[in-house]
PDB file of C-alpha atoms and ligand atoms in Angstrom:
ATOM      1  CA  UNK I   1      -0.084   0.003   0.077  1.00 54.00           C
ATOM      2  CA  UNK I   2       2.786   2.497   0.766  1.00 61.00           C
ATOM      3  CA  UNK I   3       4.137   1.686  -2.520  1.00 62.00           C
ATOM      4  CA  UNK I   4       1.226   3.267  -3.870  1.00 65.00           C
ATOM      5  CA  UNK I   5       1.894   6.276  -2.290  1.00 70.00           C
ATOM      6  CA  UNK I   6       5.677   6.775  -2.775  1.00 73.00           C
ATOM      7  CA  UNK I   7       6.176   9.339  -5.878  1.00 84.00           C
ATOM      8  CA  UNK I   8       6.950   7.818  -8.788  1.00 94.00           C
ATOM      9  CA  UNK I   9      10.307  10.222 -10.127  1.00 97.00           C
ATOM     10  CA  UNK I  10      11.952   7.686 -11.672  1.00 98.00           C
ATOM     11  CA  UNK I  11       9.271   6.197 -14.299  1.00 97.00           C
ATOM     12  CA  UNK I  12      11.456   6.165 -17.927  1.00 96.00           C
ATOM     13  CA  UNK I  13      15.002   6.253 -16.040  1.00 98.00           C
ATOM     14  CA  UNK I  14      16.977   2.546 -16.905  1.00 98.00           C
ATOM     15  CA  UNK I  15      18.946   1.688 -14.122  1.00 98.00           C
ATOM     16  CA  UNK I  16      21.848  -0.341 -14.242  1.00 98.00           C
ATOM     17  CA  UNK I  17      23.593  -1.631 -10.668  1.00 99.00           C
ATOM     18  CA  UNK I  18      26.098  -3.987  -9.948  1.00 98.00           C
ATOM     19  CA  UNK I  19      26.468  -5.437  -6.593  1.00 98.00           C
ATOM     20  CA  UNK I  20      27.759  -7.739  -4.244  1.00 98.00           C
ATOM     21  CA  UNK I  21      31.386  -9.994  -4.380  1.00 98.00           C
ATOM     22  CA  UNK I  22      32.850 -11.748  -6.978  1.00 98.00           C
ATOM     23  CA  UNK I  23      33.837 -15.263  -6.339  1.00 98.00           C
ATOM     24  CA  UNK I  24      37.515 -15.979  -8.446  1.00 98.00           C
ATOM     25  CA  UNK I  25      38.200 -20.356  -8.424  1.00 98.00           C
ATOM     26  CA  UNK I  26      41.047 -21.601  -7.452  1.00 98.00           C
ATOM     27  CA  UNK I  27      39.425 -25.084  -8.369  1.00 98.00           C
ATOM     28  CA  UNK I  28      36.128 -26.297  -8.693  1.00 98.00           C
ATOM     29  CA  UNK I  29      34.922 -26.213  -5.040  1.00 97.00           C
ATOM     30  CA  UNK I  30      37.192 -23.003  -3.382  1.00 98.00           C
ATOM     31  CA  UNK I  31      37.252 -19.086  -4.287  1.00 98.00           C
ATOM     32  CA  UNK I  32      38.665 -16.340  -3.817  1.00 98.00           C
ATOM     33  CA  UNK I  33      36.061 -13.601  -2.409  1.00 98.00           C
ATOM     34  CA  UNK I  34      35.629 -10.898   0.127  1.00 96.00           C
ATOM     35  CA  UNK I  35      34.194  -9.050   3.045  1.00 94.00           C
ATOM     36  CA  UNK I  36      31.144  -7.609   0.721  1.00 95.00           C
ATOM     37  CA  UNK I  37      27.591  -8.336   1.239  1.00 96.00           C
ATOM     38  CA  UNK I  38      25.575  -6.661  -1.485  1.00 97.00           C
ATOM     39  CA  UNK I  39      23.909  -4.911   0.940  1.00 97.00           C
ATOM     40  CA  UNK I  40      24.207  -1.281  -0.289  1.00 97.00           C
ATOM     41  CA  UNK I  41      24.070  -2.618  -4.129  1.00 98.00           C
ATOM     42  CA  UNK I  42      20.683  -3.825  -3.656  1.00 98.00           C
ATOM     43  CA  UNK I  43      19.422  -0.963  -1.545  1.00 98.00           C
ATOM     44  CA  UNK I  44      19.915   1.159  -4.485  1.00 98.00           C
ATOM     45  CA  UNK I  45      17.910  -1.231  -7.292  1.00 98.00           C
ATOM     46  CA  UNK I  46      14.999  -1.723  -4.115  1.00 98.00           C
ATOM     47  CA  UNK I  47      15.079   2.170  -4.304  1.00 98.00           C
ATOM     48  CA  UNK I  48      15.318   2.823  -7.924  1.00 98.00           C
ATOM     49  CA  UNK I  49      12.425   0.171  -8.214  1.00 98.00           C
ATOM     50  CA  UNK I  50      10.243   1.456  -5.966  1.00 97.00           C
ATOM     51  CA  UNK I  51      10.414   5.071  -7.432  1.00 97.00           C
ATOM     52  CA  UNK I  52       9.462   3.978 -10.360  1.00 98.00           C
ATOM     53  CA  UNK I  53      13.260   3.568 -12.810  1.00 98.00           C
ATOM     54  CA  UNK I  54      13.879   0.261 -14.761  1.00 98.00           C
ATOM     55  CA  UNK I  55      16.255  -1.675 -12.503  1.00 98.00           C
ATOM     56  CA  UNK I  56      18.820  -4.846 -14.025  1.00 99.00           C
ATOM     57  CA  UNK I  57      20.500  -5.562 -10.865  1.00 99.00           C
ATOM     58  CA  UNK I  58      23.235  -8.159 -12.374  1.00 99.00           C
ATOM     59  CA  UNK I  59      24.706  -9.562  -8.690  1.00 99.00           C
ATOM     60  CA  UNK I  60      27.754 -11.622  -8.112  1.00 98.00           C
ATOM     61  CA  UNK I  61      26.495 -14.401  -4.956  1.00 98.00           C
ATOM     62  CA  UNK I  62      25.175 -13.226  -2.000  1.00 98.00           C
ATOM     63  CA  UNK I  63      22.422 -14.150   0.280  1.00 98.00           C
ATOM     64  CA  UNK I  64      19.691 -11.533  -0.771  1.00 98.00           C
ATOM     65  CA  UNK I  65      16.573 -11.929  -1.645  1.00 98.00           C
ATOM     66  CA  UNK I  66      15.861  -9.869  -5.185  1.00 98.00           C
ATOM     67  CA  UNK I  67      13.783  -6.687  -4.603  1.00 98.00           C
ATOM     68  CA  UNK I  68      10.372  -5.997  -5.769  1.00 97.00           C
ATOM     69  CA  UNK I  69       9.367  -5.573  -9.634  1.00 97.00           C
ATOM     70  CA  UNK I  70      13.890  -5.455  -9.990  1.00 98.00           C
ATOM     71  CA  UNK I  71      15.592  -7.882 -13.046  1.00 98.00           C
ATOM     72  CA  UNK I  72      17.648  -9.659 -11.443  1.00 98.00           C
ATOM     73  CA  UNK I  73      21.330 -11.576 -13.356  1.00 98.00           C
ATOM     74  CA  UNK I  74      23.230 -13.456 -11.327  1.00 98.00           C
ATOM     75  CA  UNK I  75      26.859 -13.993 -11.805  1.00 98.00           C
ATOM     76  CA  UNK I  76      30.349 -15.544 -10.015  1.00 98.00           C
ATOM     77  CA  UNK I  77      33.091 -13.959 -11.215  1.00 98.00           C
ATOM     78  CA  UNK I  78      34.743 -10.651 -12.331  1.00 98.00           C
ATOM     79  CA  UNK I  79      34.941 -11.735 -16.065  1.00 98.00           C
ATOM     80  CA  UNK I  80      31.187 -12.735 -15.944  1.00 98.00           C
ATOM     81  CA  UNK I  81      30.517  -9.525 -13.791  1.00 99.00           C
ATOM     82  CA  UNK I  82      31.708  -7.603 -16.770  1.00 98.00           C
ATOM     83  CA  UNK I  83      30.033  -9.600 -19.403  1.00 98.00           C
ATOM     84  CA  UNK I  84      26.822  -8.729 -18.539  1.00 98.00           C
ATOM     85  CA  UNK I  85      27.421  -5.403 -17.532  1.00 98.00           C
ATOM     86  CA  UNK I  86      28.815  -4.320 -20.756  1.00 98.00           C
ATOM     87  CA  UNK I  87      25.808  -6.410 -22.453  1.00 98.00           C
ATOM     88  CA  UNK I  88      22.962  -4.643 -20.288  1.00 98.00           C
ATOM     89  CA  UNK I  89      24.592  -1.025 -20.054  1.00 98.00           C
ATOM     90  CA  UNK I  90      23.251  -0.893 -24.303  1.00 96.00           C
ATOM     91  CA  UNK I  91      19.764  -0.763 -22.609  1.00 96.00           C
ATOM     92  CA  UNK I  92      20.167   1.633 -19.639  1.00 98.00           C
ATOM     93  CA  UNK I  93      21.011   5.618 -18.270  1.00 98.00           C
ATOM     94  CA  UNK I  94      22.628   5.446 -15.366  1.00 98.00           C
ATOM     95  CA  UNK I  95      25.413   3.180 -14.476  1.00 98.00           C
ATOM     96  CA  UNK I  96      26.052   2.261 -10.916  1.00 98.00           C
ATOM     97  CA  UNK I  97      28.666   0.115 -10.071  1.00 98.00           C
ATOM     98  CA  UNK I  98      28.339  -1.132  -6.098  1.00 98.00           C
ATOM     99  CA  UNK I  99      29.999  -4.271  -6.478  1.00 98.00           C
ATOM    100  CA  UNK I 100      33.387  -5.378  -5.379  1.00 98.00           C
ATOM    101  CA  UNK I 101      34.550  -6.532  -7.668  1.00 98.00           C
ATOM    102  CA  UNK I 102      37.994  -9.090  -7.008  1.00 98.00           C
ATOM    103  CA  UNK I 103      40.751  -6.630  -8.683  1.00 98.00           C
ATOM    104  CA  UNK I 104      42.550 -10.671  -9.142  1.00 98.00           C
ATOM    105  CA  UNK I 105      41.783 -13.648 -10.369  1.00 98.00           C
ATOM    106  CA  UNK I 106      44.059 -16.914 -10.047  1.00 98.00           C
ATOM    107  CA  UNK I 107      45.456 -17.268 -13.648  1.00 98.00           C
ATOM    108  CA  UNK I 108      44.879 -20.804 -14.252  1.00 97.00           C
ATOM    109  CA  UNK I 109      41.905 -22.192 -12.149  1.00 97.00           C
ATOM    110  CA  UNK I 110      42.322 -26.200 -11.416  1.00 97.00           C
ATOM    111  CA  UNK I 111      40.147 -28.007 -13.409  1.00 97.00           C
ATOM    112  CA  UNK I 112      39.762 -30.937 -10.764  1.00 97.00           C
ATOM    113  CA  UNK I 113      39.861 -30.218  -6.926  1.00 97.00           C
ATOM    114  CA  UNK I 114      43.503 -29.705  -5.536  1.00 97.00           C
ATOM    115  CA  UNK I 115      44.772 -32.104  -3.378  1.00 96.00           C
ATOM    116  CA  UNK I 116      47.029 -31.587  -0.550  1.00 93.00           C
ATOM    117  CA  UNK I 117      49.008 -34.685  -0.362  1.00 93.00           C
ATOM    118  CA  UNK I 118      49.361 -34.404  -4.342  1.00 94.00           C
ATOM    119  CA  UNK I 119      49.657 -31.062  -5.152  1.00 91.00           C
ATOM    120  CA  UNK I 120      51.449 -29.476  -2.151  1.00 90.00           C
ATOM    121  CA  UNK I 121      49.862 -25.805  -3.135  1.00 92.00           C
ATOM    122  CA  UNK I 122      51.949 -23.025  -1.643  1.00 93.00           C
ATOM    123  CA  UNK I 123      51.455 -19.954  -3.709  1.00 96.00           C
ATOM    124  CA  UNK I 124      48.157 -19.108  -6.049  1.00 97.00           C
ATOM    125  CA  UNK I 125      49.227 -16.844  -9.544  1.00 98.00           C
ATOM    126  CA  UNK I 126      47.139 -14.314  -9.999  1.00 98.00           C
ATOM    127  CA  UNK I 127      46.359 -12.505 -12.815  1.00 98.00           C
ATOM    128  CA  UNK I 128      44.483  -8.796 -12.611  1.00 98.00           C
ATOM    129  CA  UNK I 129      40.975  -8.456 -13.873  1.00 98.00           C
ATOM    130  CA  UNK I 130      38.837  -6.034 -15.882  1.00 98.00           C
ATOM    131  CA  UNK I 131      37.981  -2.576 -14.396  1.00 98.00           C
ATOM    132  CA  UNK I 132      34.119  -2.677 -15.250  1.00 98.00           C
ATOM    133  CA  UNK I 133      33.524   0.947 -14.066  1.00 98.00           C
ATOM    134  CA  UNK I 134      36.225   2.218 -16.185  1.00 98.00           C
ATOM    135  CA  UNK I 135      34.692   0.333 -18.910  1.00 98.00           C
ATOM    136  CA  UNK I 136      31.767   1.793 -19.264  1.00 98.00           C
ATOM    137  CA  UNK I 137      32.367   5.163 -18.301  1.00 98.00           C
ATOM    138  CA  UNK I 138      34.806   5.106 -21.348  1.00 97.00           C
ATOM    139  CA  UNK I 139      31.994   4.279 -23.691  1.00 96.00           C
ATOM    140  CA  UNK I 140      29.425   6.009 -21.671  1.00 96.00           C
ATOM    141  CA  UNK I 141      28.855   8.901 -24.045  1.00 96.00           C
ATOM    142  CA  UNK I 142      25.629  10.848 -22.044  1.00 95.00           C
ATOM    143  CA  UNK I 143      24.914   8.282 -19.843  1.00 97.00           C
ATOM    144  CA  UNK I 144      26.005   8.616 -16.256  1.00 98.00           C
ATOM    145  CA  UNK I 145      28.669   6.124 -14.713  1.00 98.00           C
ATOM    146  CA  UNK I 146      28.366   6.356 -10.726  1.00 98.00           C
ATOM    147  CA  UNK I 147      31.311   4.216  -8.614  1.00 98.00           C
ATOM    148  CA  UNK I 148      31.915   3.559  -5.142  1.00 98.00           C
ATOM    149  CA  UNK I 149      35.001   3.893  -3.350  1.00 97.00           C
ATOM    150  CA  UNK I 150      35.324   1.950   0.084  1.00 93.00           C
ATOM    151  CA  UNK I 151      38.458   2.940   2.121  1.00 94.00           C
ATOM    152  CA  UNK I 152      40.139   2.834   5.254  1.00 93.00           C
ATOM    153  CA  UNK I 153      42.537   5.737   4.368  1.00 94.00           C
ATOM    154  CA  UNK I 154      42.795   8.755   2.995  1.00 94.00           C
ATOM    155  CA  UNK I 155      39.139   8.387   1.924  1.00 95.00           C
ATOM    156  CA  UNK I 156      38.720  11.330  -0.064  1.00 96.00           C
ATOM    157  CA  UNK I 157      42.309  11.564  -2.088  1.00 97.00           C
ATOM    158  CA  UNK I 158      41.520   7.981  -2.858  1.00 97.00           C
ATOM    159  CA  UNK I 159      37.923   9.173  -3.862  1.00 98.00           C
ATOM    160  CA  UNK I 160      39.333  12.216  -6.132  1.00 98.00           C
ATOM    161  CA  UNK I 161      41.262   9.708  -7.552  1.00 97.00           C
ATOM    162  CA  UNK I 162      38.852   7.090  -8.743  1.00 98.00           C
ATOM    163  CA  UNK I 163      37.285   9.607 -10.179  1.00 98.00           C
ATOM    164  CA  UNK I 164      39.671  11.575 -12.526  1.00 98.00           C
ATOM    165  CA  UNK I 165      41.208   7.710 -13.314  1.00 97.00           C
ATOM    166  CA  UNK I 166      38.194   6.151 -14.205  1.00 97.00           C
ATOM    167  CA  UNK I 167      36.082   8.936 -15.640  1.00 97.00           C
ATOM    168  CA  UNK I 168      33.117   8.373 -13.248  1.00 98.00           C
ATOM    169  CA  UNK I 169      30.471  11.570 -12.967  1.00 98.00           C
ATOM    170  CA  UNK I 170      30.101  10.667  -9.329  1.00 98.00           C
ATOM    171  CA  UNK I 171      31.786   8.289  -6.891  1.00 98.00           C
ATOM    172  CA  UNK I 172      30.363   7.730  -3.893  1.00 98.00           C
ATOM    173  CA  UNK I 173      32.964   7.407  -0.735  1.00 97.00           C
ATOM    174  CA  UNK I 174      32.697   5.223   2.230  1.00 94.00           C
ATOM    175  CA  UNK I 175      35.166   4.785   5.169  1.00 92.00           C
ATOM    176  CA  UNK I 176      34.822   1.275   5.831  1.00 91.00           C
ATOM    177  CA  UNK I 177      37.035   1.417   8.778  1.00 92.00           C
ATOM    178  CA  UNK I 178      34.186   3.492  10.709  1.00 92.00           C
ATOM    179  CA  UNK I 179      31.542   0.433  12.547  1.00 91.00           C
ATOM    180  CA  UNK I 180      28.576   3.337  10.437  1.00 90.00           C
ATOM    181  CA  UNK I 181      29.661   1.962   6.857  1.00 90.00           C
ATOM    182  CA  UNK I 182      31.696  -0.750   7.255  1.00 90.00           C
ATOM    183  CA  UNK I 183      30.838  -4.109   5.536  1.00 89.00           C
ATOM    184  CA  UNK I 184      27.644  -5.610   6.134  1.00 89.00           C
ATOM    185  CA  UNK I 185      26.115  -3.024   8.163  1.00 91.00           C
ATOM    186  CA  UNK I 186      22.416  -1.388   7.709  1.00 94.00           C
ATOM    187  CA  UNK I 187      23.804   2.471   7.880  1.00 95.00           C
ATOM    188  CA  UNK I 188      26.342   3.708   5.482  1.00 95.00           C
ATOM    189  CA  UNK I 189      28.156   7.719   5.702  1.00 96.00           C
ATOM    190  CA  UNK I 190      29.389   8.620   2.472  1.00 96.00           C
ATOM    191  CA  UNK I 191      30.571  11.068   0.728  1.00 97.00           C
ATOM    192  CA  UNK I 192      29.355  12.766  -2.868  1.00 98.00           C
ATOM    193  CA  UNK I 193      32.597  13.650  -4.979  1.00 98.00           C
ATOM    194  CA  UNK I 194      32.170  14.485  -8.315  1.00 98.00           C
ATOM    195  CA  UNK I 195      33.505  17.543 -10.273  1.00 97.00           C
ATOM    196  CA  UNK I 196      30.930  19.762  -8.536  1.00 96.00           C
ATOM    197  CA  UNK I 197      33.118  18.915  -5.197  1.00 96.00           C
ATOM    198  CA  UNK I 198      32.543  16.792  -2.251  1.00 97.00           C
ATOM    199  CA  UNK I 199      28.949  16.724  -0.380  1.00 97.00           C
ATOM    200  CA  UNK I 200      29.511  15.314   2.786  1.00 96.00           C
ATOM    201  CA  UNK I 201      26.316  13.290   4.008  1.00 96.00           C
ATOM    202  CA  UNK I 202      25.091  12.183   7.486  1.00 96.00           C
ATOM    203  CA  UNK I 203      25.141   8.753   8.808  1.00 96.00           C
ATOM    204  CA  UNK I 204      21.532   6.737   7.651  1.00 96.00           C
ATOM    205  CA  UNK I 205      20.115   3.844   6.529  1.00 97.00           C
ATOM    206  CA  UNK I 206      21.149   2.536   3.478  1.00 98.00           C
ATOM    207  CA  UNK I 207      17.616   3.318   1.889  1.00 98.00           C
ATOM    208  CA  UNK I 208      18.183   6.329   2.374  1.00 98.00           C
ATOM    209  CA  UNK I 209      22.089   6.859   1.042  1.00 98.00           C
ATOM    210  CA  UNK I 210      20.464   4.775  -1.763  1.00 98.00           C
ATOM    211  CA  UNK I 211      17.619   8.004  -2.544  1.00 98.00           C
ATOM    212  CA  UNK I 212      20.751  10.580  -1.803  1.00 98.00           C
ATOM    213  CA  UNK I 213      22.685   8.516  -4.753  1.00 98.00           C
ATOM    214  CA  UNK I 214      19.345   8.115  -7.044  1.00 98.00           C
ATOM    215  CA  UNK I 215      18.473  12.238  -5.720  1.00 98.00           C
ATOM    216  CA  UNK I 216      22.082  12.914  -7.700  1.00 98.00           C
ATOM    217  CA  UNK I 217      21.517  10.867 -10.595  1.00 98.00           C
ATOM    218  CA  UNK I 218      17.894  12.011 -11.051  1.00 97.00           C
ATOM    219  CA  UNK I 219      19.143  15.661 -11.154  1.00 97.00           C
ATOM    220  CA  UNK I 220      21.758  15.277 -14.132  1.00 95.00           C
ATOM    221  CA  UNK I 221      20.589  12.240 -16.626  1.00 94.00           C
ATOM    222  CA  UNK I 222      19.790  13.072 -19.683  1.00 77.00           C
ATOM    223  CA  UNK I 223      16.758  12.042 -20.665  1.00 60.00           C
TER     224      UNK I 223
HETATM  225  N1  LIG V   1      35.474  -1.727  -9.540  1.00 69.29           N
HETATM  226  C1  LIG V   1      35.185  -2.288 -10.732  1.00 69.29           C
HETATM  227  N2  LIG V   1      35.337  -3.131 -11.739  1.00 69.29           N
HETATM  228  C2  LIG V   1      36.777  -3.888 -10.828  1.00 69.29           C
HETATM  229  C3  LIG V   1      37.643  -2.624  -9.517  1.00 69.29           C
HETATM  230  C4  LIG V   1      36.518  -1.715  -9.301  1.00 69.29           C
HETATM  231  O1  LIG V   1      33.803  -2.288 -11.643  1.00 69.29           O
HETATM  232  N3  LIG V   1      37.986  -4.826 -12.123  1.00 69.29           N
HETATM  233  C5  LIG V   1      34.412  -0.361  -9.544  1.00 69.29           C
HETATM  234  C6  LIG V   1      34.099  -0.934  -8.767  1.00 69.29           C
HETATM  235  O2  LIG V   1      32.495  -1.699  -8.156  1.00 69.29           O
HETATM  236  C7  LIG V   1      34.120   0.584  -7.374  1.00 69.29           C
HETATM  237  C8  LIG V   1      34.930   1.384  -7.719  1.00 69.29           C
HETATM  238  O3  LIG V   1      35.700   0.844  -9.231  1.00 69.29           O
HETATM  239  O4  LIG V   1      32.901   1.391  -8.421  1.00 69.29           O
HETATM  240  C9  LIG V   1      35.953   1.589  -7.175  1.00 69.29           C
HETATM  241  O5  LIG V   1      36.508   0.120  -6.935  1.00 69.29           O
HETATM  242  P1  LIG V   1      37.890  -0.125  -5.658  1.00 69.29           P
HETATM  243  O6  LIG V   1      37.796  -1.525  -5.396  1.00 69.29           O
HETATM  244  O7  LIG V   1      37.770   1.119  -4.247  1.00 69.29           O
HETATM  245  O8  LIG V   1      38.773   0.531  -6.861  1.00 69.29           O
HETATM  246  P2  LIG V   1      40.347   0.147  -7.178  1.00 69.29           P
HETATM  247  O9  LIG V   1      39.967   1.152  -8.325  1.00 69.29           O
HETATM  248  O10 LIG V   1      39.723  -1.369  -7.333  1.00 69.29           O
HETATM  249  O11 LIG V   1      41.450   0.267  -6.314  1.00 69.29           O
HETATM  250  P3  LIG V   1      42.056  -0.289  -5.110  1.00 69.29           P
HETATM  251  O12 LIG V   1      40.804  -1.589  -4.885  1.00 69.29           O
HETATM  252  O13 LIG V   1      43.046  -1.078  -5.447  1.00 69.29           O
HETATM  253  O14 LIG V   1      41.468   0.506  -4.360  1.00 69.29           O
HETATM  254 CA1  LIG V   2      39.260  -3.177  -6.331  1.00 69.29          CA
END
């Protein structure tokens, strides 16, 4: 019932979101991952759908339910997320990259379960993954591309660097060493870093942070 009363101010806007961690296979039963839960990205997808947007969510492995009205594409690896995001970007007006994409992946994953008394594994050779956010920015034209920066030190300097280096319109920066913005929290305290400057927001529930990011995008999206 409440959803019927919510403003549908994003009607007609096509929003693409990536969320969650990625899993990089070591062998068929083991992988490298990270602490992302996907909650922030799912909150963005949920808020965008509630506000009337057409929403595609490309999700790494999470334990979260698909938000109402959201088209969800499940992926596991950084390479799969990259392919799904580039394909879906064709039909998007705004892309929001909230996923914690692995920066490295095992260079030669084994096709069988590694055995400790046979392979005696003592190192895993890694290779760098493609940067999805930078890839979208390179072909964005009039579309908006928004990224995140989760840092433990020099937050604003790192965010500014990512904004410029990747060519994003906005970097949402949060300090993951603070309890209110750490992995798995139901709140976040973010700064919106763009060419217009830095806007520090208060600590808010994830839904509030999602709405603030979507407000920023709505005011600047070419439609
Ligand atoms: N990102 C991405 N693809 C990657 C790595 C990162 O799309 N292969 C995106 C993230 O989704 C996020 C932004 O880039 O929106 C910043 O991610 P982050 O990990 O903070 O930056 P990196 O460039 O990977 O640098 P580092 O991890 O060394 O801080
Ligand atoms: Ca990274």
